[in-house]
Amino acid sequence: MSWTWNTTGEQGRKWMLRHIAQAGYQWTPPPPLPTPRKDAAAWNLRQGLRVLAGWPVRTPPGRQPLPRQARILKALNRDQMYALYEEAGRRRLGMGSASPEFRAHLDPNTPHYLFPDPANYYWPGKDHPWWECRVLLRMVDGEQITGSLAVLPETFTALPSTVPGIRQRRLAMTARMLERDYYLWSRDHAEDCSPQRCGYPAEPTA
């Protein structure tokens, strides 16, 4: 309940306290969540060695390894990345959706990155015909953020591969070490956003 308490806002907290009291429970609200870092944590020796050792996405016990064509990182421009979000929303894949605000806040002049990195419960199989991919996005203010996006295997495979192998691994590790996603970024960015700066007025996230 810590995440819900800390992200729901004042009205949500009142609702939670009211229903907890009505149920006859005594409950002490949790402390604030740690502030997510705005950059990747410093690399240690073990993480550096993992870059040299091979692809960072490991197969969970009892699962089939990802196919070779899924063990790769792709570089996309803003329109290509946004198209994947549109496809996820249009097909209702359940992870990722597009909006004009989101597109306006993606940096149009730098690449964005994508690679399959499914959680164990989303590991590809008959119940999950899409791949849960991790994204590494560069925003208009220069910050990099991470997130998850559902991508069909045939869509991902058709994307060109232009990033050298070692750099792919370094970027994948960087994406996995980031703590901030679009929700947290947009919440902090709202005060500085304007049509003149971003081309789209962001609304504060509740």
CSV table of C-alpha atoms in Angstrom, one decimal:
chain,number,residue,atom,x,y,z
A,1,MET,CA,0.0,0.0,0.0
A,2,SER,CA,3.0,2.3,0.3
A,3,TRP,CA,3.0,3.1,-3.5
A,4,THR,CA,-0.7,3.8,-3.5
A,5,TRP,CA,-0.6,6.0,-0.5
A,6,ASN,CA,2.3,8.1,-1.8
A,7,THR,CA,0.9,8.5,-5.3
A,8,THR,CA,-2.9,8.8,-4.9
A,9,GLY,CA,-3.1,12.5,-3.8
A,10,GLU,CA,-4.9,14.1,-0.9
A,11,GLN,CA,-8.4,13.0,-1.8
A,12,GLY,CA,-7.2,9.4,-2.4
A,13,ARG,CA,-5.5,9.4,1.0
A,14,LYS,CA,-8.7,10.6,2.7
A,15,TRP,CA,-10.7,7.8,1.0
A,16,MET,CA,-8.2,5.2,2.1
A,17,LEU,CA,-8.2,6.3,5.7
A,18,ARG,CA,-12.0,6.5,5.8
A,19,HIS,CA,-12.4,2.9,4.4
A,20,ILE,CA,-9.7,1.5,6.7
A,21,ALA,CA,-11.4,3.1,9.7
A,22,GLN,CA,-14.8,1.8,8.6
A,23,ALA,CA,-13.4,-1.7,8.4
A,24,GLY,CA,-12.2,-1.4,12.0
A,25,TYR,CA,-8.5,-1.5,11.4
A,26,GLN,CA,-5.8,0.6,12.8
A,27,TRP,CA,-3.2,1.6,10.3
A,28,THR,CA,-0.2,4.0,10.3
A,29,PRO,CA,0.5,5.6,6.9
A,30,PRO,CA,3.9,4.7,5.5
A,31,PRO,CA,6.8,7.1,5.1
A,32,PRO,CA,7.4,8.9,1.7
A,33,LEU,CA,8.9,6.7,-1.0
A,34,PRO,CA,12.6,7.2,-1.8
A,35,THR,CA,13.1,9.9,-4.5
A,36,PRO,CA,13.9,8.0,-7.8
A,37,ARG,CA,17.2,9.0,-9.3
A,38,LYS,CA,17.3,11.2,-12.4
A,39,ASP,CA,20.2,9.3,-13.8
A,40,ALA,CA,21.5,5.7,-13.8
A,41,ALA,CA,23.4,4.6,-10.7
A,42,ALA,CA,27.1,4.5,-10.9
A,43,TRP,CA,28.4,1.3,-12.5
A,44,ASN,CA,30.2,-1.2,-10.3
A,45,LEU,CA,32.8,-3.7,-11.4
A,46,ARG,CA,30.3,-6.6,-11.6
A,47,GLN,CA,28.0,-4.6,-13.9
A,48,GLY,CA,30.9,-3.7,-16.1
A,49,LEU,CA,31.9,-7.3,-16.4
A,50,ARG,CA,28.3,-8.3,-17.3
A,51,VAL,CA,28.5,-6.0,-20.3
A,52,LEU,CA,31.5,-8.0,-21.5
A,53,ALA,CA,30.0,-11.3,-20.5
A,54,GLY,CA,27.0,-11.2,-22.8
A,55,TRP,CA,23.4,-10.1,-23.2
A,56,PRO,CA,22.0,-8.8,-19.8
A,57,VAL,CA,18.5,-10.3,-20.1
A,58,ARG,CA,18.7,-13.7,-18.3
A,59,THR,CA,16.2,-16.6,-18.8
A,60,PRO,CA,14.2,-17.4,-15.7
A,61,PRO,CA,14.3,-20.9,-14.4
A,62,GLY,CA,12.0,-23.3,-16.2
A,63,ARG,CA,11.5,-20.9,-19.2
A,64,GLN,CA,12.7,-21.2,-22.8
A,65,PRO,CA,15.3,-18.7,-23.8
A,66,LEU,CA,14.3,-15.7,-25.9
A,67,PRO,CA,15.0,-16.3,-29.6
A,68,ARG,CA,18.1,-14.9,-31.0
A,69,GLN,CA,16.2,-12.1,-32.8
A,70,ALA,CA,14.9,-10.9,-29.4
A,71,ARG,CA,18.4,-10.6,-27.8
A,72,ILE,CA,19.2,-7.3,-29.5
A,73,LEU,CA,18.6,-3.6,-28.9
A,74,LYS,CA,17.1,-1.4,-31.6
A,75,ALA,CA,17.6,2.4,-32.2
A,76,LEU,CA,14.5,4.3,-33.3
A,77,ASN,CA,13.7,7.9,-34.0
A,78,ARG,CA,10.8,9.7,-32.4
A,79,ASP,CA,8.2,8.8,-35.0
A,80,GLN,CA,9.2,5.2,-35.1
A,81,MET,CA,9.0,4.9,-31.3
A,82,TYR,CA,5.7,6.7,-31.2
A,83,ALA,CA,4.3,4.3,-33.9
A,84,LEU,CA,5.1,1.4,-31.6
A,85,TYR,CA,3.1,3.0,-28.8
A,86,GLU,CA,0.3,3.7,-31.2
A,87,GLU,CA,0.3,0.0,-32.2
A,88,ALA,CA,0.3,-1.2,-28.6
A,89,GLY,CA,-2.7,1.1,-27.9
A,90,ARG,CA,-4.6,0.2,-31.1
A,91,ARG,CA,-4.2,-3.5,-30.5
A,92,ARG,CA,-4.9,-3.2,-26.8
A,93,LEU,CA,-1.8,-5.1,-25.8
A,94,GLY,CA,-2.1,-3.7,-22.3
A,95,MET,CA,1.3,-2.1,-22.0
A,96,GLY,CA,1.9,1.3,-23.6
A,97,SER,CA,-0.4,3.8,-25.2
A,98,ALA,CA,0.2,6.9,-27.4
A,99,SER,CA,-0.9,10.5,-26.9
A,100,PRO,CA,0.0,13.8,-28.5
A,101,GLU,CA,1.5,15.0,-25.2
A,102,PHE,CA,3.8,11.9,-25.1
A,103,ARG,CA,5.1,12.4,-28.6
A,104,ALA,CA,5.7,16.2,-28.0
A,105,HIS,CA,8.0,15.4,-25.1
A,106,LEU,CA,10.2,12.8,-26.9
A,107,ASP,CA,13.4,14.4,-28.1
A,108,PRO,CA,13.1,14.6,-31.9
A,109,ASN,CA,16.8,14.9,-32.5
A,110,THR,CA,18.3,11.9,-30.7
A,111,PRO,CA,17.7,8.1,-30.9
A,112,HIS,CA,15.5,6.2,-28.5
A,113,TYR,CA,16.1,2.5,-27.7
A,114,LEU,CA,14.1,-0.6,-27.4
A,115,PHE,CA,14.8,-4.3,-26.5
A,116,PRO,CA,12.9,-7.3,-25.2
A,117,ASP,CA,13.2,-7.5,-21.4
A,118,PRO,CA,10.1,-9.4,-20.1
A,119,ALA,CA,9.4,-10.0,-16.5
A,120,ASN,CA,9.0,-13.7,-15.5
A,121,TYR,CA,5.2,-13.3,-15.5
A,122,TYR,CA,5.2,-11.8,-19.0
A,123,TRP,CA,7.7,-14.2,-20.4
A,124,PRO,CA,6.8,-15.0,-24.0
A,125,GLY,CA,4.5,-18.0,-24.5
A,126,LYS,CA,1.0,-19.0,-25.6
A,127,ASP,CA,-0.5,-16.6,-23.0
A,128,HIS,CA,1.7,-13.7,-24.1
A,129,PRO,CA,2.1,-13.6,-27.9
A,130,TRP,CA,3.8,-10.2,-27.6
A,131,TRP,CA,7.2,-9.2,-26.1
A,132,GLU,CA,7.5,-7.0,-23.1
A,133,CYS,CA,10.2,-4.5,-24.2
A,134,ARG,CA,12.1,-2.0,-22.1
A,135,VAL,CA,12.5,1.4,-23.6
A,136,LEU,CA,15.2,4.0,-23.1
A,137,LEU,CA,13.8,7.4,-24.0
A,138,ARG,CA,15.5,10.8,-24.3
A,139,MET,CA,13.1,13.6,-23.3
A,140,VAL,CA,13.0,17.2,-24.5
A,141,ASP,CA,14.9,18.4,-21.5
A,142,GLY,CA,17.7,15.9,-22.0
A,143,GLU,CA,16.8,13.5,-19.3
A,144,GLN,CA,16.7,9.7,-20.1
A,145,ILE,CA,13.9,7.7,-18.7
A,146,THR,CA,12.9,4.0,-18.9
A,147,GLY,CA,9.6,2.2,-19.3
A,148,SER,CA,7.9,-0.9,-20.7
A,149,LEU,CA,6.1,-1.4,-24.0
A,150,ALA,CA,4.4,-4.4,-25.5
A,151,VAL,CA,5.6,-5.1,-29.0
A,152,LEU,CA,4.6,-7.9,-31.4
A,153,PRO,CA,7.5,-10.1,-32.3
A,154,GLU,CA,7.1,-9.6,-36.1
A,155,THR,CA,7.1,-5.8,-35.5
A,156,PHE,CA,10.3,-5.9,-33.4
A,157,THR,CA,12.1,-8.2,-35.8
A,158,ALA,CA,11.4,-6.0,-38.8
A,159,LEU,CA,13.1,-3.0,-37.2
A,160,PRO,CA,16.6,-2.3,-38.5
A,161,SER,CA,19.6,-3.1,-36.2
A,162,THR,CA,22.3,-0.4,-36.4
A,163,VAL,CA,23.8,-0.3,-32.9
A,164,PRO,CA,27.2,-2.0,-32.3
A,165,GLY,CA,27.1,-5.0,-30.0
A,166,ILE,CA,29.0,-3.7,-27.0
A,167,ARG,CA,27.1,-0.4,-27.1
A,168,GLN,CA,23.8,-2.4,-27.2
A,169,ARG,CA,24.7,-4.0,-24.0
A,170,ARG,CA,25.8,-0.8,-22.3
A,171,LEU,CA,22.5,0.9,-23.3
A,172,ALA,CA,20.5,-2.1,-22.1
A,173,MET,CA,22.2,-2.0,-18.8
A,174,THR,CA,21.7,1.7,-18.5
A,175,ALA,CA,18.0,1.3,-19.2
A,176,ARG,CA,17.7,-1.4,-16.5
A,177,MET,CA,19.5,0.8,-13.9
A,178,LEU,CA,17.2,3.9,-14.4
A,179,GLU,CA,14.4,4.4,-11.9
A,180,ARG,CA,12.3,7.1,-13.5
A,181,ASP,CA,9.5,6.5,-16.0
A,182,TYR,CA,7.3,8.8,-18.0
A,183,TYR,CA,4.8,9.2,-15.2
A,184,LEU,CA,7.4,10.5,-12.8
A,185,TRP,CA,9.2,12.6,-15.4
A,186,SER,CA,6.0,14.3,-16.6
A,187,ARG,CA,4.9,15.0,-13.0
A,188,ASP,CA,8.1,16.9,-12.4
A,189,HIS,CA,8.2,18.5,-15.8
A,190,ALA,CA,4.7,19.9,-15.7
A,191,GLU,CA,5.7,23.2,-14.0
A,192,ASP,CA,8.3,24.0,-16.7
A,193,CYS,CA,6.2,22.9,-19.7
A,194,SER,CA,4.8,25.4,-22.2
A,195,PRO,CA,3.7,25.4,-25.8
A,196,GLN,CA,6.7,27.5,-26.6
A,197,ARG,CA,9.2,25.1,-25.0
A,198,CYS,CA,7.7,21.7,-25.7
A,199,GLY,CA,5.0,22.3,-28.4
A,200,TYR,CA,2.4,20.9,-26.1
A,201,PRO,CA,1.1,22.1,-22.7
A,202,ALA,CA,1.5,19.3,-20.2
A,203,GLU,CA,-1.2,19.0,-17.5
A,204,PRO,CA,-0.1,18.2,-13.9
A,205,THR,CA,-0.4,14.5,-13.1
A,206,ALA,CA,-2.7,13.8,-10.2
